[in-house]
């Protein structure tokens, strides 16, 4: 599960970079990608025992 979340986070970050380089990024799509990346990072931290998700 943790590996899947990490891969999903890296995929989201890669998608953001690719869209910015290709000049296809719209504000809405960039916002969605950033939201997914932040959610994945928070889930990974929670799985590692930091409990960031509980604070939110």
Short mmCIF file of N, CA and C in Angstrom, two decimals:
data_model
loop_
_atom_site.label_atom_id
_atom_site.label_comp_id
_atom_site.label_asym_id
_atom_site.label_seq_id
_atom_site.Cartn_x
_atom_site.Cartn_y
_atom_site.Cartn_z
N UNK A 1 0.83 -1.20 0.00
CA UNK A 1 0.00 0.00 0.00
C UNK A 1 0.87 1.25 0.00
N UNK A 2 1.92 1.26 0.80
CA UNK A 2 2.78 2.44 0.87
C UNK A 2 3.50 2.68 -0.45
N UNK A 3 3.90 1.59 -1.10
CA UNK A 3 4.58 1.73 -2.38
C UNK A 3 3.62 2.31 -3.42
N UNK A 4 2.37 1.85 -3.39
CA UNK A 4 1.37 2.36 -4.32
C UNK A 4 1.15 3.86 -4.12
N UNK A 5 1.06 4.28 -2.85
CA UNK A 5 0.86 5.70 -2.56
C UNK A 5 2.06 6.53 -3.00
N UNK A 6 3.25 6.00 -2.79
CA UNK A 6 4.46 6.71 -3.21
C UNK A 6 4.50 6.86 -4.72
N UNK A 7 4.18 5.78 -5.43
CA UNK A 7 4.17 5.84 -6.89
C UNK A 7 3.11 6.81 -7.39
N UNK A 8 1.96 6.83 -6.74
CA UNK A 8 0.90 7.75 -7.14
C UNK A 8 1.34 9.20 -6.93
N UNK A 9 2.02 9.47 -5.83
CA UNK A 9 2.52 10.81 -5.56
C UNK A 9 3.56 11.25 -6.59
N UNK A 10 4.50 10.34 -6.90
CA UNK A 10 5.51 10.67 -7.89
C UNK A 10 4.90 10.86 -9.27
N UNK A 11 3.89 10.05 -9.60
CA UNK A 11 3.20 10.19 -10.88
C UNK A 11 2.52 11.55 -10.98
N UNK A 12 1.90 11.98 -9.88
CA UNK A 12 1.22 13.27 -9.88
C UNK A 12 2.21 14.41 -10.06
N UNK A 13 3.35 14.33 -9.36
CA UNK A 13 4.37 15.37 -9.50
C UNK A 13 4.94 15.37 -10.91
N UNK A 14 5.16 14.18 -11.47
CA UNK A 14 5.65 14.09 -12.84
C UNK A 14 4.66 14.66 -13.83
N UNK A 15 3.37 14.44 -13.57
CA UNK A 15 2.33 14.97 -14.44
C UNK A 15 2.34 16.50 -14.41
N UNK A 16 2.53 17.08 -13.23
CA UNK A 16 2.59 18.54 -13.11
C UNK A 16 3.75 19.08 -13.93
N UNK A 17 4.93 18.48 -13.77
CA UNK A 17 6.12 18.95 -14.49
C UNK A 17 5.90 18.82 -16.00
N UNK A 18 5.35 17.67 -16.43
CA UNK A 18 5.14 17.46 -17.86
C UNK A 18 4.16 18.49 -18.43
N UNK A 19 3.09 18.76 -17.70
CA UNK A 19 2.10 19.72 -18.18
C UNK A 19 2.69 21.13 -18.24
N UNK A 20 3.51 21.47 -17.26
CA UNK A 20 4.11 22.80 -17.26
C UNK A 20 5.10 22.94 -18.42
N UNK A 21 5.85 21.89 -18.70
CA UNK A 21 6.81 21.96 -19.80
C UNK A 21 6.11 21.99 -21.15
N UNK A 22 4.97 21.32 -21.25
CA UNK A 22 4.24 21.27 -22.51
C UNK A 22 3.31 22.46 -22.69
N UNK A 23 3.19 23.31 -21.70
CA UNK A 23 2.30 24.48 -21.76
C UNK A 23 0.84 24.09 -21.97
N UNK A 24 0.45 22.93 -21.46
CA UNK A 24 -0.95 22.51 -21.55
C UNK A 24 -1.67 22.67 -20.22
N UNK A 25 -0.93 23.15 -19.23
CA UNK A 25 -1.51 23.21 -17.88
C UNK A 25 -2.57 24.30 -17.80
N UNK A 26 -3.74 23.93 -17.33
CA UNK A 26 -4.76 24.91 -16.99
C UNK A 26 -4.78 25.03 -15.47
N UNK A 27 -5.23 26.14 -14.95
CA UNK A 27 -5.25 26.29 -13.48
C UNK A 27 -6.02 25.18 -12.79
N UNK A 28 -7.14 24.74 -13.37
CA UNK A 28 -7.93 23.70 -12.72
C UNK A 28 -7.18 22.38 -12.70
N UNK A 29 -6.55 22.01 -13.81
CA UNK A 29 -5.83 20.75 -13.88
C UNK A 29 -4.61 20.78 -12.97
N UNK A 30 -3.92 21.91 -12.92
CA UNK A 30 -2.78 22.04 -12.03
C UNK A 30 -3.22 21.93 -10.57
N UNK A 31 -4.35 22.53 -10.24
CA UNK A 31 -4.87 22.47 -8.87
C UNK A 31 -5.21 21.04 -8.49
N UNK A 32 -5.84 20.30 -9.41
CA UNK A 32 -6.19 18.91 -9.14
C UNK A 32 -4.93 18.08 -8.93
N UNK A 33 -3.92 18.28 -9.76
CA UNK A 33 -2.69 17.51 -9.63
C UNK A 33 -1.99 17.81 -8.31
N UNK A 34 -1.94 19.08 -7.94
CA UNK A 34 -1.32 19.45 -6.67
C UNK A 34 -2.10 18.87 -5.50
N UNK A 35 -3.42 18.89 -5.59
CA UNK A 35 -4.24 18.33 -4.52
C UNK A 35 -3.98 16.84 -4.34
N UNK A 36 -3.89 16.12 -5.45
CA UNK A 36 -3.61 14.68 -5.39
C UNK A 36 -2.24 14.44 -4.78
N UNK A 37 -1.25 15.24 -5.19
CA UNK A 37 0.10 15.07 -4.66
C UNK A 37 0.14 15.31 -3.16
N UNK A 38 -0.51 16.38 -2.70
CA UNK A 38 -0.52 16.69 -1.27
C UNK A 38 -1.24 15.60 -0.50
N UNK A 39 -2.35 15.10 -1.04
CA UNK A 39 -3.08 14.03 -0.36
C UNK A 39 -2.22 12.78 -0.24
N UNK A 40 -1.49 12.44 -1.30
CA UNK A 40 -0.62 11.26 -1.26
C UNK A 40 0.49 11.44 -0.23
N UNK A 41 1.08 12.63 -0.18
CA UNK A 41 2.15 12.88 0.79
C UNK A 41 1.62 12.75 2.21
N UNK A 42 0.44 13.30 2.46
CA UNK A 42 -0.15 13.20 3.80
C UNK A 42 -0.46 11.76 4.16
N UNK A 43 -0.95 10.98 3.20
CA UNK A 43 -1.25 9.58 3.46
C UNK A 43 0.03 8.79 3.74
N UNK A 44 1.10 9.09 3.00
CA UNK A 44 2.37 8.40 3.23
C UNK A 44 2.90 8.73 4.62
N UNK A 45 2.83 10.01 5.01
CA UNK A 45 3.30 10.39 6.34
C UNK A 45 2.48 9.71 7.42
N UNK A 46 1.18 9.60 7.19
CA UNK A 46 0.32 8.94 8.17
C UNK A 46 0.66 7.46 8.28
N UNK A 47 0.94 6.83 7.14
CA UNK A 47 1.31 5.41 7.15
C UNK A 47 2.64 5.20 7.87
N UNK A 48 3.52 6.19 7.78
CA UNK A 48 4.82 6.07 8.44
C UNK A 48 4.74 6.36 9.93
N UNK A 49 3.57 6.81 10.39
CA UNK A 49 3.37 6.99 11.82
C UNK A 49 3.45 8.42 12.32
N UNK A 50 3.47 9.38 11.41
CA UNK A 50 3.54 10.77 11.85
C UNK A 50 2.17 11.32 12.22
N UNK A 51 1.11 10.70 11.71
CA UNK A 51 -0.24 11.10 12.09
C UNK A 51 -0.64 12.48 11.61
N UNK A 52 -0.14 12.88 10.46
CA UNK A 52 -0.48 14.20 9.93
C UNK A 52 -1.96 14.25 9.56
N UNK A 53 -2.49 13.14 9.03
CA UNK A 53 -3.88 13.10 8.62
C UNK A 53 -4.84 13.30 9.77
N UNK A 54 -4.47 12.88 10.96
CA UNK A 54 -5.35 13.02 12.12
C UNK A 54 -5.49 14.49 12.51
N UNK A 55 -4.45 15.28 12.27
CA UNK A 55 -4.49 16.69 12.62
C UNK A 55 -5.43 17.46 11.69
N UNK A 56 -5.61 16.94 10.48
CA UNK A 56 -6.50 17.61 9.53
C UNK A 56 -7.92 17.14 9.75
#
